[in-house]
mmCIF file of C-alpha atoms and ligand atoms in Angstrom:
data_model
loop_
_atom_site.group_PDB
_atom_site.id
_atom_site.type_symbol
_atom_site.label_atom_id
_atom_site.label_comp_id
_atom_site.label_asym_id
_atom_site.label_seq_id
_atom_site.Cartn_x
_atom_site.Cartn_y
_atom_site.Cartn_z
ATOM 1 C CA MET A 1 106.151 245.815 240.677
ATOM 2 C CA VAL A 2 107.023 242.447 242.553
ATOM 3 C CA SER A 3 110.740 242.506 242.523
ATOM 4 C CA PRO A 4 111.905 239.075 241.648
ATOM 5 C CA SER A 5 113.593 238.493 245.332
ATOM 6 C CA SER A 6 110.299 239.187 247.295
ATOM 7 C CA LEU A 7 107.613 236.993 245.938
ATOM 8 C CA PRO A 8 107.442 233.365 247.400
ATOM 9 C CA LEU A 9 109.739 230.276 247.107
ATOM 10 C CA ARG A 10 107.947 228.162 244.604
ATOM 11 C CA SER A 11 109.560 224.418 246.842
ATOM 12 C CA VAL A 12 109.789 221.988 244.006
ATOM 13 C CA ILE A 13 110.319 217.739 243.626
ATOM 14 C CA LEU A 14 113.120 217.244 241.117
ATOM 15 C CA ASP A 15 111.326 213.277 239.633
ATOM 16 C CA THR A 16 115.087 213.246 237.061
ATOM 17 C CA ASP A 17 116.682 210.080 235.127
ATOM 18 C CA PRO A 18 120.709 211.829 234.883
ATOM 19 C CA GLY A 19 120.634 212.018 232.213
ATOM 20 C CA GLY A 20 122.530 214.848 229.884
ATOM 21 C CA ASP A 21 119.298 217.096 230.124
ATOM 22 C CA ASP A 22 118.485 216.625 233.193
ATOM 23 C CA ILE A 23 122.216 217.128 234.625
ATOM 24 C CA VAL A 24 122.046 221.020 232.689
ATOM 25 C CA ALA A 25 118.609 221.281 234.704
ATOM 26 C CA LEU A 26 120.064 220.458 237.901
ATOM 27 C CA PHE A 27 121.927 222.719 237.711
ATOM 28 C CA TRP A 28 119.938 226.110 236.285
ATOM 29 C CA LEU A 29 118.128 224.427 239.395
ATOM 30 C CA MET A 30 120.576 224.527 241.466
ATOM 31 C CA ALA A 31 121.496 227.822 240.315
ATOM 32 C CA LEU A 32 117.614 229.513 241.068
ATOM 33 C CA LYS A 33 118.005 227.740 244.870
ATOM 34 C CA GLN A 34 121.512 230.088 245.341
ATOM 35 C CA ARG A 35 119.037 233.222 243.747
ATOM 36 C CA GLY A 36 116.905 232.459 246.376
ATOM 37 C CA LEU A 37 113.676 232.033 244.111
ATOM 38 C CA ILE A 38 113.524 228.229 244.246
ATOM 39 C CA GLN A 39 113.740 225.848 247.122
ATOM 40 C CA ILE A 40 114.469 222.273 246.634
ATOM 41 C CA ALA A 41 112.049 219.756 248.723
ATOM 42 C CA ALA A 42 113.244 216.583 247.012
ATOM 43 C CA VAL A 43 115.795 214.554 244.111
ATOM 44 C CA THR A 44 113.968 211.699 243.776
ATOM 45 C CA THR A 45 115.257 209.570 241.021
ATOM 46 C CA VAL A 46 113.589 207.340 238.233
ATOM 47 C CA GLY A 47 114.969 204.632 235.386
ATOM 48 C CA GLY A 48 115.077 206.095 232.080
ATOM 49 C CA ASN A 49 118.121 207.100 230.331
ATOM 50 C CA VAL A 50 119.893 204.420 232.185
ATOM 51 C CA SER A 51 119.247 201.940 234.760
ATOM 52 C CA ALA A 52 117.142 203.509 238.108
ATOM 53 C CA ALA A 53 120.239 202.325 240.314
ATOM 54 C CA GLN A 54 122.322 204.204 238.318
ATOM 55 C CA THR A 55 119.975 207.978 237.295
ATOM 56 C CA PHE A 56 120.545 207.535 242.146
ATOM 57 C CA ARG A 57 124.584 207.560 241.812
ATOM 58 C CA ASN A 58 124.440 209.879 238.928
ATOM 59 C CA ALA A 59 121.887 212.073 241.250
ATOM 60 C CA SER A 60 123.587 212.279 244.180
ATOM 61 C CA GLN A 61 127.766 212.394 242.171
ATOM 62 C CA MET A 62 125.898 215.239 241.351
ATOM 63 C CA LEU A 63 124.524 216.862 244.366
ATOM 64 C CA SER A 64 127.527 216.245 245.615
ATOM 65 C CA LEU A 65 129.621 218.031 242.964
ATOM 66 C CA LEU A 66 127.466 221.275 243.483
ATOM 67 C CA GLY A 67 127.870 221.114 246.995
ATOM 68 C CA ASP A 68 124.585 219.995 247.891
ATOM 69 C CA THR A 69 124.884 217.200 250.467
ATOM 70 C CA GLN A 70 121.135 218.215 252.614
ATOM 71 C CA THR A 71 118.639 218.160 249.345
ATOM 72 C CA PRO A 72 116.655 214.115 249.982
ATOM 73 C CA LEU A 73 117.267 211.957 247.499
ATOM 74 C CA GLY A 74 114.812 209.175 247.136
ATOM 75 C CA ARG A 75 115.496 206.123 244.508
ATOM 76 C CA GLY A 76 113.650 204.453 241.502
ATOM 77 C CA LEU A 77 112.071 201.760 242.015
ATOM 78 C CA GLY A 78 112.467 198.759 239.196
ATOM 79 C CA GLU A 79 114.546 196.934 236.489
ATOM 80 C CA ILE A 80 114.491 198.586 233.405
ATOM 81 C CA SER A 81 111.624 197.054 231.101
ATOM 82 C CA GLY A 82 112.023 199.817 228.037
ATOM 83 C CA GLU A 83 115.226 200.603 225.806
ATOM 84 C CA ASP A 84 116.941 203.110 227.848
ATOM 85 C CA ALA A 85 118.907 205.733 226.000
ATOM 86 C CA SER A 86 122.293 205.237 227.052
ATOM 87 C CA HIS A 87 123.455 205.196 223.198
ATOM 88 C CA ILE A 88 122.443 209.219 223.232
ATOM 89 C CA HIS A 89 124.029 209.303 227.401
ATOM 90 C CA GLY A 90 126.214 207.046 227.206
ATOM 91 C CA ALA A 91 126.071 204.738 228.832
ATOM 92 C CA ASP A 92 127.159 205.797 232.881
ATOM 93 C CA GLY A 93 124.589 208.281 231.044
ATOM 94 C CA MET A 94 126.977 211.209 232.347
ATOM 95 C CA GLY A 95 129.072 210.840 229.307
ATOM 96 C CA HIS A 96 131.527 208.753 231.223
ATOM 97 C CA LEU A 97 132.258 211.040 233.471
ATOM 98 C CA SER A 98 131.043 209.467 236.900
ATOM 99 C CA GLN A 99 134.511 208.231 237.215
ATOM 100 C CA GLN A 100 135.830 211.728 238.134
ATOM 101 C CA LEU A 101 132.946 212.986 240.214
ATOM 102 C CA PRO A 102 133.406 213.552 243.905
ATOM 103 C CA PRO A 103 132.072 209.731 245.116
ATOM 104 C CA PRO A 104 128.295 209.175 245.196
ATOM 105 C CA ILE A 105 127.135 210.910 249.098
ATOM 106 C CA HIS A 106 123.807 208.292 249.067
ATOM 107 C CA SER A 107 123.477 204.878 250.009
ATOM 108 C CA TRP A 108 121.002 203.102 247.121
ATOM 109 C CA ASN A 109 120.519 200.103 250.304
ATOM 110 C CA THR A 110 119.578 202.898 252.637
ATOM 111 C CA ALA A 111 117.475 204.664 250.523
ATOM 112 C CA ILE A 112 113.992 205.277 250.366
ATOM 113 C CA ALA A 113 111.806 204.572 247.590
ATOM 114 C CA SER A 114 111.096 207.740 245.414
ATOM 115 C CA PRO A 115 107.641 207.243 244.762
ATOM 116 C CA ARG A 116 107.249 207.512 248.674
ATOM 117 C CA LEU A 117 109.891 210.324 249.542
ATOM 118 C CA ILE A 118 106.994 212.216 247.212
ATOM 119 C CA ILE A 119 103.636 211.293 249.192
ATOM 120 C CA GLN A 120 104.914 212.209 251.738
ATOM 121 C CA ILE A 121 106.531 215.350 251.033
ATOM 122 C CA LEU A 122 102.470 215.850 249.224
ATOM 123 C CA GLU A 123 100.659 215.196 252.599
ATOM 124 C CA GLN A 124 103.089 217.266 254.474
ATOM 125 C CA HIS A 125 102.955 219.976 252.229
ATOM 126 C CA PRO A 126 99.721 219.656 251.180
ATOM 127 C CA GLN A 127 98.878 221.921 247.771
ATOM 128 C CA GLN A 128 102.321 223.790 248.599
ATOM 129 C CA VAL A 129 104.689 222.102 247.022
ATOM 130 C CA THR A 130 106.132 221.388 242.614
ATOM 131 C CA ILE A 131 106.372 218.654 241.224
ATOM 132 C CA VAL A 132 108.706 218.915 238.565
ATOM 133 C CA ALA A 133 109.219 215.684 236.738
ATOM 134 C CA ILE A 134 111.973 215.430 233.599
ATOM 135 C CA GLY A 135 111.439 211.501 233.125
ATOM 136 C CA PRO A 136 109.214 208.615 232.705
ATOM 137 C CA LEU A 137 106.582 208.877 235.410
ATOM 138 C CA THR A 138 107.289 205.594 237.209
ATOM 139 C CA ASN A 139 107.453 207.187 240.404
ATOM 140 C CA LEU A 140 104.661 209.828 240.150
ATOM 141 C CA ALA A 141 102.255 207.167 238.969
ATOM 142 C CA GLN A 142 103.297 204.540 241.474
ATOM 143 C CA ALA A 143 102.545 207.180 243.871
ATOM 144 C CA GLU A 144 99.304 207.861 243.158
ATOM 145 C CA GLN A 145 98.125 203.935 243.230
ATOM 146 C CA MET A 146 99.586 203.558 245.820
ATOM 147 C CA LYS A 147 97.376 206.607 247.678
ATOM 148 C CA PRO A 148 95.177 207.693 245.417
ATOM 149 C CA GLY A 149 94.750 211.331 245.059
ATOM 150 C CA VAL A 150 98.342 212.083 246.012
ATOM 151 C CA LEU A 151 99.200 214.040 242.121
ATOM 152 C CA ARG A 152 96.295 216.768 243.520
ATOM 153 C CA GLN A 153 97.942 217.322 246.438
ATOM 154 C CA ALA A 154 101.169 219.222 244.832
ATOM 155 C CA LYS A 155 100.613 222.750 243.455
ATOM 156 C CA ASP A 156 101.325 222.058 239.973
ATOM 157 C CA VAL A 157 102.725 218.730 238.177
ATOM 158 C CA VAL A 158 105.979 220.370 235.755
ATOM 159 C CA ILE A 159 106.341 217.455 232.887
ATOM 160 C CA MET A 160 109.025 217.167 230.323
ATOM 161 C CA GLY A 161 107.008 214.782 227.592
ATOM 162 C CA GLY A 162 104.666 213.841 224.601
ATOM 163 C CA ALA A 163 105.008 215.349 220.971
ATOM 164 C CA PHE A 164 102.432 216.318 218.685
ATOM 165 C CA GLU A 165 102.496 218.028 215.745
ATOM 166 C CA GLN A 166 105.699 217.276 216.095
ATOM 167 C CA GLY A 167 107.322 213.926 215.166
ATOM 168 C CA GLY A 168 108.681 211.726 218.255
ATOM 169 C CA ASN A 169 112.252 211.274 219.817
ATOM 170 C CA ILE A 170 112.427 207.731 220.326
ATOM 171 C CA THR A 171 109.907 206.205 218.012
ATOM 172 C CA SER A 172 108.193 208.346 214.724
ATOM 173 C CA HIS A 173 104.736 209.058 217.211
ATOM 174 C CA ALA A 174 106.374 208.883 220.698
ATOM 175 C CA GLU A 175 108.755 210.977 222.711
ATOM 176 C CA PHE A 176 111.017 209.087 225.005
ATOM 177 C CA ASN A 177 109.640 210.382 228.900
ATOM 178 C CA ILE A 178 106.084 208.689 227.693
ATOM 179 C CA TYR A 179 107.693 205.738 225.811
ATOM 180 C CA PHE A 180 109.599 204.418 228.443
ATOM 181 C CA ASP A 181 106.249 204.293 230.202
ATOM 182 C CA PRO A 182 103.501 204.232 228.999
ATOM 183 C CA ILE A 183 100.801 202.696 231.238
ATOM 184 C CA ALA A 184 102.975 205.281 233.938
ATOM 185 C CA ALA A 185 101.961 208.461 231.437
ATOM 186 C CA GLN A 186 98.441 207.376 230.889
ATOM 187 C CA THR A 187 97.583 207.109 235.276
ATOM 188 C CA VAL A 188 99.579 210.175 235.920
ATOM 189 C CA PHE A 189 97.538 212.251 233.083
ATOM 190 C CA ALA A 190 94.305 211.234 234.520
ATOM 191 C CA SER A 191 95.076 212.300 238.008
ATOM 192 C CA ARG A 192 94.783 216.447 238.091
ATOM 193 C CA SER A 193 93.293 218.523 235.144
ATOM 194 C CA ASP A 194 95.976 220.666 234.847
ATOM 195 C CA LEU A 195 98.741 219.488 234.031
ATOM 196 C CA VAL A 196 101.874 221.946 232.828
ATOM 197 C CA VAL A 197 102.887 219.715 229.847
ATOM 198 C CA LEU A 198 106.524 220.714 227.714
ATOM 199 C CA PRO A 199 107.424 218.464 224.860
ATOM 200 C CA LEU A 200 109.011 218.402 221.442
ATOM 201 C CA ASP A 201 106.927 220.890 220.043
ATOM 202 C CA VAL A 202 109.193 223.288 222.011
ATOM 203 C CA THR A 203 112.233 221.119 223.292
ATOM 204 C CA HIS A 204 113.024 220.694 220.231
ATOM 205 C CA ARG A 205 114.330 223.865 218.911
ATOM 206 C CA LEU A 206 115.804 224.471 222.592
ATOM 207 C CA LEU A 207 119.237 223.799 221.513
ATOM 208 C CA LEU A 208 123.036 224.458 223.651
ATOM 209 C CA SER A 209 125.832 225.597 221.212
ATOM 210 C CA GLN A 210 128.592 224.327 221.299
ATOM 211 C CA THR A 211 129.720 227.968 221.065
ATOM 212 C CA GLN A 212 127.999 229.132 223.368
ATOM 213 C CA GLY A 213 128.697 226.373 226.650
ATOM 214 C CA ARG A 214 132.261 226.996 225.929
ATOM 215 C CA SER A 215 132.072 230.866 226.381
ATOM 216 C CA LEU A 216 130.674 230.310 229.846
ATOM 217 C CA THR A 217 132.519 227.563 231.247
ATOM 218 C CA ALA A 218 135.637 228.949 229.402
ATOM 219 C CA ALA A 219 135.071 232.519 231.992
ATOM 220 C CA TYR A 220 135.066 229.603 235.423
ATOM 221 C CA PRO A 221 139.056 227.955 234.685
ATOM 222 C CA HIS A 222 138.892 226.668 238.596
ATOM 223 C CA TYR A 223 135.550 226.438 239.216
ATOM 224 C CA GLU A 224 134.838 221.852 238.632
ATOM 225 C CA PRO A 225 131.004 222.156 238.098
ATOM 226 C CA ALA A 226 131.846 224.462 235.014
ATOM 227 C CA ARG A 227 135.121 221.394 233.928
ATOM 228 C CA VAL A 228 133.048 218.856 233.186
ATOM 229 C CA LEU A 229 129.551 220.703 233.018
ATOM 230 C CA GLN A 230 132.472 221.280 229.008
ATOM 231 C CA GLN A 231 132.904 218.291 229.193
ATOM 232 C CA LEU A 232 129.213 216.687 229.146
ATOM 233 C CA TRP A 233 127.676 219.086 226.805
ATOM 234 C CA ASP A 234 131.429 218.156 224.149
ATOM 235 C CA PHE A 235 129.994 214.717 224.811
ATOM 236 C CA LEU A 236 126.318 214.883 223.983
ATOM 237 C CA THR A 237 127.026 217.190 221.479
ATOM 238 C CA THR A 238 129.245 214.517 219.071
ATOM 239 C CA THR A 239 126.566 211.896 220.209
ATOM 240 C CA ALA A 240 123.285 214.824 218.586
ATOM 241 C CA LEU A 241 125.220 214.779 215.456
ATOM 242 C CA GLN A 242 125.871 211.235 215.111
ATOM 243 C CA TYR A 243 121.622 211.113 215.852
ATOM 244 C CA ARG A 244 120.839 213.454 214.150
ATOM 245 C CA GLU A 245 119.001 215.476 216.335
ATOM 246 C CA THR A 246 120.101 219.144 215.003
ATOM 247 C CA GLN A 247 120.565 219.793 211.641
ATOM 248 C CA GLY A 248 123.755 219.527 211.391
ATOM 249 C CA GLU A 249 124.580 221.792 213.992
ATOM 250 C CA LEU A 250 127.210 222.099 217.271
ATOM 251 C CA GLY A 251 124.841 221.163 219.831
ATOM 252 C CA PHE A 252 122.473 219.506 221.660
ATOM 253 C CA LEU A 253 119.275 219.768 222.867
ATOM 254 C CA VAL A 254 118.075 220.363 226.150
ATOM 255 C CA HIS A 255 114.617 219.392 226.167
ATOM 256 C CA ASP A 256 114.508 218.421 229.897
ATOM 257 C CA ALA A 257 115.523 222.682 231.176
ATOM 258 C CA ALA A 258 111.933 223.763 229.017
ATOM 259 C CA ALA A 259 110.417 222.563 232.581
ATOM 260 C CA ILE A 260 113.255 224.680 234.204
ATOM 261 C CA ALA A 261 112.681 227.538 232.890
ATOM 262 C CA TYR A 262 108.524 227.422 233.318
ATOM 263 C CA LEU A 263 109.186 227.810 236.497
ATOM 264 C CA CYS A 264 110.377 231.240 237.045
ATOM 265 C CA TYR A 265 110.199 231.949 233.103
ATOM 266 C CA PRO A 266 106.436 230.533 232.380
ATOM 267 C CA HIS A 267 105.493 234.242 230.086
ATOM 268 C CA LEU A 268 108.424 232.265 227.387
ATOM 269 C CA PHE A 269 105.793 230.085 227.078
ATOM 270 C CA THR A 270 102.513 229.490 225.201
ATOM 271 C CA PHE A 271 100.013 227.102 226.177
ATOM 272 C CA GLN A 272 97.452 225.528 223.971
ATOM 273 C CA ARG A 273 94.429 224.258 226.494
ATOM 274 C CA ARG A 274 94.476 220.607 225.587
ATOM 275 C CA GLN A 275 92.571 217.181 226.826
ATOM 276 C CA VAL A 276 95.880 214.439 226.727
ATOM 277 C CA GLN A 277 95.153 211.194 226.112
ATOM 278 C CA ILE A 278 97.782 208.557 225.821
ATOM 279 C CA GLU A 279 98.171 205.522 222.942
ATOM 280 C CA THR A 280 99.554 202.261 225.045
ATOM 281 C CA ARG A 281 98.543 199.331 222.892
ATOM 282 C CA GLY A 282 99.503 200.596 219.360
ATOM 283 C CA GLU A 283 101.194 198.697 217.202
ATOM 284 C CA TRP A 284 103.279 201.240 215.993
ATOM 285 C CA SER A 285 101.930 204.174 217.886
ATOM 286 C CA ARG A 286 102.479 203.049 221.689
ATOM 287 C CA GLY A 287 103.177 205.843 223.695
ATOM 288 C CA GLN A 288 102.082 208.895 221.760
ATOM 289 C CA THR A 289 100.570 210.855 223.289
ATOM 290 C CA VAL A 290 97.531 212.337 221.653
ATOM 291 C CA TRP A 291 95.287 215.274 221.742
ATOM 292 C CA ASP A 292 91.355 214.917 219.886
ATOM 293 C CA HIS A 293 91.833 217.785 216.604
ATOM 294 C CA ARG A 294 87.992 217.921 215.940
ATOM 295 C CA LEU A 295 86.244 221.012 216.810
ATOM 296 C CA LEU A 296 83.931 219.211 220.175
ATOM 297 C CA PRO A 297 83.823 219.298 224.282
ATOM 298 C CA GLN A 298 86.144 218.913 225.454
ATOM 299 C CA GLN A 299 87.527 218.330 228.859
ATOM 300 C CA PRO A 300 90.782 219.119 229.274
ATOM 301 C CA ASN A 301 93.470 217.735 231.410
ATOM 302 C CA ALA A 302 96.940 220.080 230.664
ATOM 303 C CA TRP A 303 98.236 223.321 228.671
ATOM 304 C CA VAL A 304 100.534 221.968 226.813
ATOM 305 C CA ALA A 305 103.301 224.311 225.744
ATOM 306 C CA CYS A 306 102.966 225.009 222.206
ATOM 307 C CA ASP A 307 106.061 228.108 221.165
ATOM 308 C CA VAL A 308 108.599 228.934 223.093
ATOM 309 C CA ASP A 309 110.522 231.773 222.582
ATOM 310 C CA VAL A 310 114.166 230.260 222.043
ATOM 311 C CA ALA A 311 116.328 233.332 222.874
ATOM 312 C CA GLN A 312 115.238 234.444 225.830
ATOM 313 C CA PHE A 313 115.325 231.568 227.432
ATOM 314 C CA PHE A 314 118.967 231.593 226.359
ATOM 315 C CA THR A 315 119.188 234.511 227.835
ATOM 316 C CA CYS A 316 117.895 233.412 230.950
ATOM 317 C CA LEU A 317 119.300 230.258 230.796
ATOM 318 C CA TRP A 318 123.223 232.140 230.066
ATOM 319 C CA ALA A 319 122.211 234.834 232.919
ATOM 320 C CA ASP A 320 121.316 232.924 235.971
ATOM 321 C CA PHE A 321 124.456 230.255 235.262
ATOM 322 C CA HIS A 322 126.778 232.985 235.277
ATOM 323 C CA ALA A 323 125.486 234.028 238.901
ATOM 324 C CA SER A 324 125.931 230.616 240.013
ATOM 325 C CA PHE A 325 129.498 230.684 238.438
ATOM 326 C CA ALA A 326 130.356 233.955 239.346
ATOM 327 C CA GLN A 327 129.372 233.795 242.857
ATOM 328 C CA ALA A 328 130.935 229.679 243.608
ATOM 329 C CA ALA A 329 134.220 231.332 241.345
ATOM 330 C CA PRO A 330 135.095 234.534 240.385
ATOM 331 C CA PRO A 331 135.598 234.811 236.999
ATOM 332 C CA VAL A 332 139.122 235.082 234.487
ATOM 333 C CA PRO A 333 138.716 238.498 232.359
ATOM 334 C CA PRO A 334 140.085 237.155 229.072
ATOM 335 C CA SER A 335 143.824 238.625 228.737
ATOM 336 C CA ASP A 336 144.160 242.050 227.123
ATOM 337 C CA PRO A 337 146.567 241.766 224.051
ATOM 338 C CA TYR A 338 147.644 245.742 224.558
ATOM 339 C CA ARG A 339 148.712 244.351 228.191
ATOM 340 C CA PRO A 340 152.829 243.722 228.353
HETATM 341 CA CA1 LIG B 1 115.668 213.131 231.525
#
């Protein structure tokens, strides 16, 4: 039997638009790095939940909070063309927490563009690096346009995005990441035949409950990242209720964390091999991910997750978060009512 410590390290580029659930994903990725299971080659930011400049700043502040000064950080290009998600994530994308965080440690003015950083890493390490894309696919598409075929140099491309049997979350039919830049999504879905896709069909079941969250963070009252995370979760719980995302449950959906779970726990998911197309023009269906239901020969381009073991997903998430937090700050035991 192969123990986790003897598995080869998976090197990852995290392409992200933080974003509340992006931050949960980043915390989890850092926890897996601490355990020696993952290397982080770069974090590449992209406009989406909020502007490109704000997602860059957010990622920089979070890396600083987590004590990571080494990971290269890419900046997204351009201005936001669509409607952002600041109504869910707060005007700063982080539940108005940015004022409480340490200042950014990276400079927007001198940072390398995200598509260029992706190209650089893939060309230096062909077939070795996994791209985990948890924002709009703008950076990946631009990298592919600048260097056609470059995405095939990635070991894997794992995408949180799309909605198939499940309805959308930004329109009736579309999921936010795809809807935000459907032309980019079309480019990326045409780039490889083995994309790994975690759509809303599975992520809408990943409700991180407020009770579970508090039981984690309460054990580490002196660990600043735990305090920040709890404040963020409280904010996201409020907006999730307001926007009717959780069927009245107290908590919020950790869509992006599904892509991190796949890296180390792929057996939590069941996949269908599918040919996925992106609707780029529909009046009512723009940004929809489409597959053909007919029983005809197909040329698949993706493995699409259709089921997830929710209980085991959160078992893995909490275990990794506890291990990470305990390493940084030993937990405070609950008070003993019988102690004099
Ligand atoms: Ca995201």
